């Protein structure tokens, strides 16, 4: 099943489920008890919002060997974690705004895990039970500030620096899917999720040994090689095979 969040005819945010090119309302809690209404509204006519409202966005750095190398870094022996603030979230179609403080803003196309139930000290084997589904993410990064600051809060935390969506797929298999990122139609990044240093189960085990994960929390699983600059007027598309496409325009 594919779950979106959208603005209904009254202008309120509501969850929906997708059947072919139509959307039906989901009443209740998508992570608990809910009811699916008939899918009648054309998907094209809805304003799609970011598909959930995470309490935190946990990201993994250098989780593809080729990407660690392209920035001159070692591959970490344990997962390298950082956070993005929920205030940085934008939905499909919304502008990535280049901040004046940075001269080098880059895209990072990534597979994103959406947590479905509270997870603390979960093992890698148990991890599957705690996953609600998967979505597509763009971990936008001010690369110059990432290099000049000792930690990454500023470089990763600007408003509009976290795009994810357009939906959450509850049946997606993350073991071997191709992740691509294109800018103005030109291929920048392409790799399979099979090349991750730490797989999804290992990441959930490690992260939940540090912090309690709540329903709706996101894990950005790291980006493949090929990160590159975004300029005013660009359009960036992150696509994951079998999952969909996330597109955002860029403005200064
Ligand atoms: Zn990233």
GROMACS .gro file of C-alpha atoms and ligand atoms in nm:
model
  253
    1UNK     CA    1   0.000   0.000   0.000
    2UNK     CA    2   0.108   0.355  -0.073
    3UNK     CA    3   0.022   0.622   0.185
    4UNK     CA    4   0.030   0.995   0.117
    5UNK     CA    5  -0.059   1.307   0.313
    6UNK     CA    6  -0.251   1.568   0.121
    7UNK     CA    7  -0.476   1.867   0.157
    8UNK     CA    8  -0.842   1.767   0.132
    9UNK     CA    9  -1.114   1.989  -0.019
   10UNK     CA   10  -1.159   2.170   0.317
   11UNK     CA   11  -0.787   2.253   0.316
   12UNK     CA   12  -0.694   2.026   0.608
   13UNK     CA   13  -0.405   1.783   0.600
   14UNK     CA   14  -0.519   1.423   0.589
   15UNK     CA   15  -0.366   1.087   0.508
   16UNK     CA   16  -0.470   0.901   0.199
   17UNK     CA   17  -0.405   0.575   0.022
   18UNK     CA   18  -0.343   0.536  -0.347
   19UNK     CA   19  -0.522   0.303  -0.585
   20UNK     CA   20  -0.387   0.346  -0.939
   21UNK     CA   21  -0.434   0.719  -1.011
   22UNK     CA   22  -0.688   0.784  -0.733
   23UNK     CA   23  -0.664   0.876  -0.366
   24UNK     CA   24  -0.892   0.768  -0.082
   25UNK     CA   25  -0.894   0.917   0.264
   26UNK     CA   26  -0.742   0.722   0.552
   27UNK     CA   27  -0.928   0.795   0.875
   28UNK     CA   28  -0.759   0.735   1.208
   29UNK     CA   29  -0.392   0.674   1.285
   30UNK     CA   30  -0.186   0.530   0.998
   31UNK     CA   31   0.048   0.375   1.258
   32UNK     CA   32  -0.240   0.222   1.455
   33UNK     CA   33  -0.613   0.183   1.390
   34UNK     CA   34  -0.742   0.328   1.066
   35UNK     CA   35  -1.012   0.294   0.803
   36UNK     CA   36  -0.962   0.333   0.431
   37UNK     CA   37  -1.232   0.520   0.240
   38UNK     CA   38  -1.301   0.456  -0.125
   39UNK     CA   39  -1.032   0.596  -0.359
   40UNK     CA   40  -1.217   0.853  -0.570
   41UNK     CA   41  -1.012   1.174  -0.586
   42UNK     CA   42  -0.773   1.193  -0.883
   43UNK     CA   43  -0.415   1.197  -0.748
   44UNK     CA   44  -0.330   1.476  -0.995
   45UNK     CA   45  -0.581   1.710  -0.832
   46UNK     CA   46  -0.446   1.677  -0.478
   47UNK     CA   47  -0.181   1.893  -0.318
   48UNK     CA   48   0.064   1.635  -0.186
   49UNK     CA   49   0.232   1.713   0.149
   50UNK     CA   50   0.534   1.540   0.306
   51UNK     CA   51   0.389   1.194   0.387
   52UNK     CA   52   0.436   1.202   0.766
   53UNK     CA   53   0.545   1.432   1.049
   54UNK     CA   54   0.856   1.284   1.212
   55UNK     CA   55   0.962   1.375   1.566
   56UNK     CA   56   1.318   1.332   1.442
   57UNK     CA   57   1.509   1.271   1.122
   58UNK     CA   58   1.810   1.047   1.177
   59UNK     CA   59   2.066   1.038   0.899
   60UNK     CA   60   2.358   0.811   0.824
   61UNK     CA   61   2.679   0.955   0.680
   62UNK     CA   62   2.920   0.773   0.447
   63UNK     CA   63   2.710   0.458   0.409
   64UNK     CA   64   2.826   0.392   0.050
   65UNK     CA   65   3.198   0.321   0.001
   66UNK     CA   66   3.229   0.520  -0.325
   67UNK     CA   67   3.068   0.829  -0.169
   68UNK     CA   68   3.299   0.822   0.136
   69UNK     CA   69   3.594   0.801  -0.105
   70UNK     CA   70   3.478   1.083  -0.335
   71UNK     CA   71   3.490   1.324  -0.039
   72UNK     CA   72   3.825   1.184   0.075
   73UNK     CA   73   3.684   1.008   0.384
   74UNK     CA   74   3.733   0.664   0.537
   75UNK     CA   75   3.437   0.427   0.548
   76UNK     CA   76   3.316   0.433   0.911
   77UNK     CA   77   3.355   0.119   1.126
   78UNK     CA   78   3.029   0.197   1.303
   79UNK     CA   79   2.740   0.398   1.150
   80UNK     CA   80   2.802   0.774   1.150
   81UNK     CA   81   2.483   0.946   1.270
   82UNK     CA   82   2.354   1.301   1.253
   83UNK     CA   83   2.013   1.469   1.278
   84UNK     CA   84   1.817   1.707   1.059
   85UNK     CA   85   1.551   1.926   1.224
   86UNK     CA   86   1.183   1.872   1.129
   87UNK     CA   87   1.173   2.243   1.035
   88UNK     CA   88   1.384   2.155   0.728
   89UNK     CA   89   1.107   1.939   0.572
   90UNK     CA   90   0.958   2.016   0.232
   91UNK     CA   91   0.726   1.810   0.011
   92UNK     CA   92   0.751   1.706  -0.353
   93UNK     CA   93   0.732   2.010  -0.582
   94UNK     CA   94   0.833   2.262  -0.315
   95UNK     CA   95   1.141   2.479  -0.363
   96UNK     CA   96   1.481   2.402  -0.215
   97UNK     CA   97   1.599   2.750  -0.114
   98UNK     CA   98   1.973   2.813  -0.140
   99UNK     CA   99   2.083   2.995   0.179
  100UNK     CA  100   2.301   3.305   0.149
  101UNK     CA  101   2.550   3.157   0.400
  102UNK     CA  102   2.658   2.882   0.159
  103UNK     CA  103   2.826   2.887  -0.179
  104UNK     CA  104   2.803   2.512  -0.236
  105UNK     CA  105   2.466   2.343  -0.180
  106UNK     CA  106   2.450   1.980  -0.294
  107UNK     CA  107   2.189   1.706  -0.346
  108UNK     CA  108   2.204   1.366  -0.175
  109UNK     CA  109   1.949   1.117  -0.309
  110UNK     CA  110   1.868   0.851  -0.047
  111UNK     CA  111   1.642   0.565   0.051
  112UNK     CA  112   1.444   0.660   0.363
  113UNK     CA  113   1.299   0.426   0.626
  114UNK     CA  114   0.976   0.526   0.803
  115UNK     CA  115   0.942   0.380   1.153
  116UNK     CA  116   0.602   0.227   1.237
  117UNK     CA  117   0.623   0.155   1.608
  118UNK     CA  118   0.827   0.264   1.908
  119UNK     CA  119   1.170   0.102   1.890
  120UNK     CA  120   1.431   0.084   2.166
  121UNK     CA  121   1.718  -0.168   2.173
  122UNK     CA  122   1.579  -0.361   1.878
  123UNK     CA  123   1.802  -0.627   1.719
  124UNK     CA  124   1.876  -0.630   1.347
  125UNK     CA  125   1.664  -0.947   1.319
  126UNK     CA  126   1.366  -0.779   1.490
  127UNK     CA  127   1.402  -0.453   1.294
  128UNK     CA  128   1.154  -0.545   1.020
  129UNK     CA  129   0.864  -0.543   1.268
  130UNK     CA  130   0.934  -0.177   1.346
  131UNK     CA  131   0.937  -0.052   0.987
  132UNK     CA  132   0.620   0.108   0.855
  133UNK     CA  133   0.753   0.152   0.503
  134UNK     CA  134   0.996   0.332   0.275
  135UNK     CA  135   1.010   0.661   0.093
  136UNK     CA  136   1.251   0.868  -0.117
  137UNK     CA  137   1.465   1.145   0.030
  138UNK     CA  138   1.696   1.427  -0.063
  139UNK     CA  139   1.939   1.515   0.219
  140UNK     CA  140   2.032   1.860   0.095
  141UNK     CA  141   2.369   1.972   0.228
  142UNK     CA  142   2.572   2.293   0.234
  143UNK     CA  143   2.900   2.114   0.154
  144UNK     CA  144   3.125   2.415   0.222
  145UNK     CA  145   2.975   2.461   0.569
  146UNK     CA  146   2.993   2.087   0.637
  147UNK     CA  147   3.369   2.114   0.581
  148UNK     CA  148   3.421   2.439   0.774
  149UNK     CA  149   3.209   2.351   1.083
  150UNK     CA  150   3.319   2.082   1.331
  151UNK     CA  151   2.974   1.923   1.318
  152UNK     CA  152   2.697   1.926   1.063
  153UNK     CA  153   2.394   2.087   1.226
  154UNK     CA  154   2.416   2.406   1.019
  155UNK     CA  155   2.524   2.239   0.693
  156UNK     CA  156   2.233   1.991   0.706
  157UNK     CA  157   1.974   2.195   0.894
  158UNK     CA  158   1.863   2.491   0.681
  159UNK     CA  159   1.491   2.529   0.610
  160UNK     CA  160   1.395   2.334   0.291
  161UNK     CA  161   1.699   2.101   0.323
  162UNK     CA  162   1.494   1.785   0.383
  163UNK     CA  163   1.272   1.670   0.099
  164UNK     CA  164   1.096   1.335   0.125
  165UNK     CA  165   0.802   1.162  -0.038
  166UNK     CA  166   0.587   1.158  -0.240
  167UNK     CA  167   0.443   0.860  -0.051
  168UNK     CA  168   0.532   0.583   0.191
  169UNK     CA  169   0.531   0.236   0.036
  170UNK     CA  170   0.458  -0.031   0.298
  171UNK     CA  171   0.560  -0.325   0.077
  172UNK     CA  172   0.887  -0.203  -0.076
  173UNK     CA  173   1.189  -0.438  -0.063
  174UNK     CA  174   1.504  -0.233   0.014
  175UNK     CA  175   1.762  -0.508  -0.043
  176UNK     CA  176   1.856  -0.431  -0.406
  177UNK     CA  177   1.692  -0.122  -0.558
  178UNK     CA  178   1.858   0.132  -0.785
  179UNK     CA  179   1.877   0.486  -0.645
  180UNK     CA  180   1.935   0.763  -0.901
  181UNK     CA  181   1.958   1.140  -0.879
  182UNK     CA  182   1.922   1.365  -1.182
  183UNK     CA  183   1.965   1.740  -1.208
  184UNK     CA  184   1.784   1.900  -1.504
  185UNK     CA  185   1.751   1.550  -1.648
  186UNK     CA  186   2.122   1.476  -1.627
  187UNK     CA  187   2.230   1.170  -1.428
  188UNK     CA  188   2.443   1.255  -1.122
  189UNK     CA  189   2.407   0.959  -0.887
  190UNK     CA  190   2.330   0.592  -0.948
  191UNK     CA  191   2.386   0.294  -0.719
  192UNK     CA  192   2.204  -0.003  -0.574
  193UNK     CA  193   2.094  -0.011  -0.210
  194UNK     CA  194   2.277  -0.343  -0.200
  195UNK     CA  195   2.602  -0.139  -0.187
  196UNK     CA  196   2.520   0.011   0.154
  197UNK     CA  197   2.792  -0.045   0.414
  198UNK     CA  198   2.532  -0.096   0.692
  199UNK     CA  199   2.195  -0.237   0.586
  200UNK     CA  200   1.857  -0.118   0.716
  201UNK     CA  201   1.832  -0.382   0.993
  202UNK     CA  202   2.179  -0.301   1.125
  203UNK     CA  203   2.102   0.072   1.117
  204UNK     CA  204   1.777   0.035   1.314
  205UNK     CA  205   1.953  -0.184   1.572
  206UNK     CA  206   2.235   0.067   1.611
  207UNK     CA  207   2.018   0.382   1.618
  208UNK     CA  208   1.765   0.229   1.861
  209UNK     CA  209   2.051   0.142   2.097
  210UNK     CA  210   2.109   0.517   2.121
  211UNK     CA  211   1.764   0.679   2.099
  212UNK     CA  212   1.402   0.564   2.110
  213UNK     CA  213   1.254   0.572   1.761
  214UNK     CA  214   0.889   0.680   1.740
  215UNK     CA  215   0.624   0.606   1.475
  216UNK     CA  216   0.682   0.841   1.182
  217UNK     CA  217   1.050   0.896   1.256
  218UNK     CA  218   1.273   0.884   0.948
  219UNK     CA  219   1.608   0.723   0.882
  220UNK     CA  220   1.797   0.861   0.582
  221UNK     CA  221   2.021   0.567   0.490
  222UNK     CA  222   2.306   0.756   0.322
  223UNK     CA  223   2.386   0.868  -0.030
  224UNK     CA  224   2.580   0.702  -0.315
  225UNK     CA  225   2.869   0.868  -0.501
  226UNK     CA  226   2.805   1.152  -0.744
  227UNK     CA  227   2.687   1.430  -0.514
  228UNK     CA  228   2.704   1.768  -0.685
  229UNK     CA  229   2.600   2.127  -0.682
  230UNK     CA  230   2.254   2.279  -0.711
  231UNK     CA  231   2.201   2.619  -0.871
  232UNK     CA  232   1.912   2.862  -0.889
  233UNK     CA  233   1.658   2.732  -1.143
  234UNK     CA  234   1.767   2.365  -1.130
  235UNK     CA  235   1.521   2.079  -1.091
  236UNK     CA  236   1.644   1.780  -0.892
  237UNK     CA  237   1.482   1.435  -0.923
  238UNK     CA  238   1.562   1.148  -0.690
  239UNK     CA  239   1.422   0.819  -0.814
  240UNK     CA  240   1.420   0.475  -0.655
  241UNK     CA  241   1.336   0.172  -0.862
  242UNK     CA  242   0.999   0.031  -0.757
  243UNK     CA  243   0.930   0.320  -0.522
  244UNK     CA  244   0.881   0.635  -0.730
  245UNK     CA  245   1.025   0.978  -0.796
  246UNK     CA  246   1.076   1.285  -0.579
  247UNK     CA  247   1.117   1.611  -0.766
  248UNK     CA  248   1.202   1.959  -0.633
  249UNK     CA  249   1.289   2.289  -0.800
  250UNK     CA  250   1.574   2.502  -0.663
  251UNK     CA  251   1.577   2.877  -0.603
  252UNK     CA  252   1.819   3.130  -0.457
  253LIG    ZN1  253   2.300   1.212   0.337
   0.00000   0.00000   0.00000
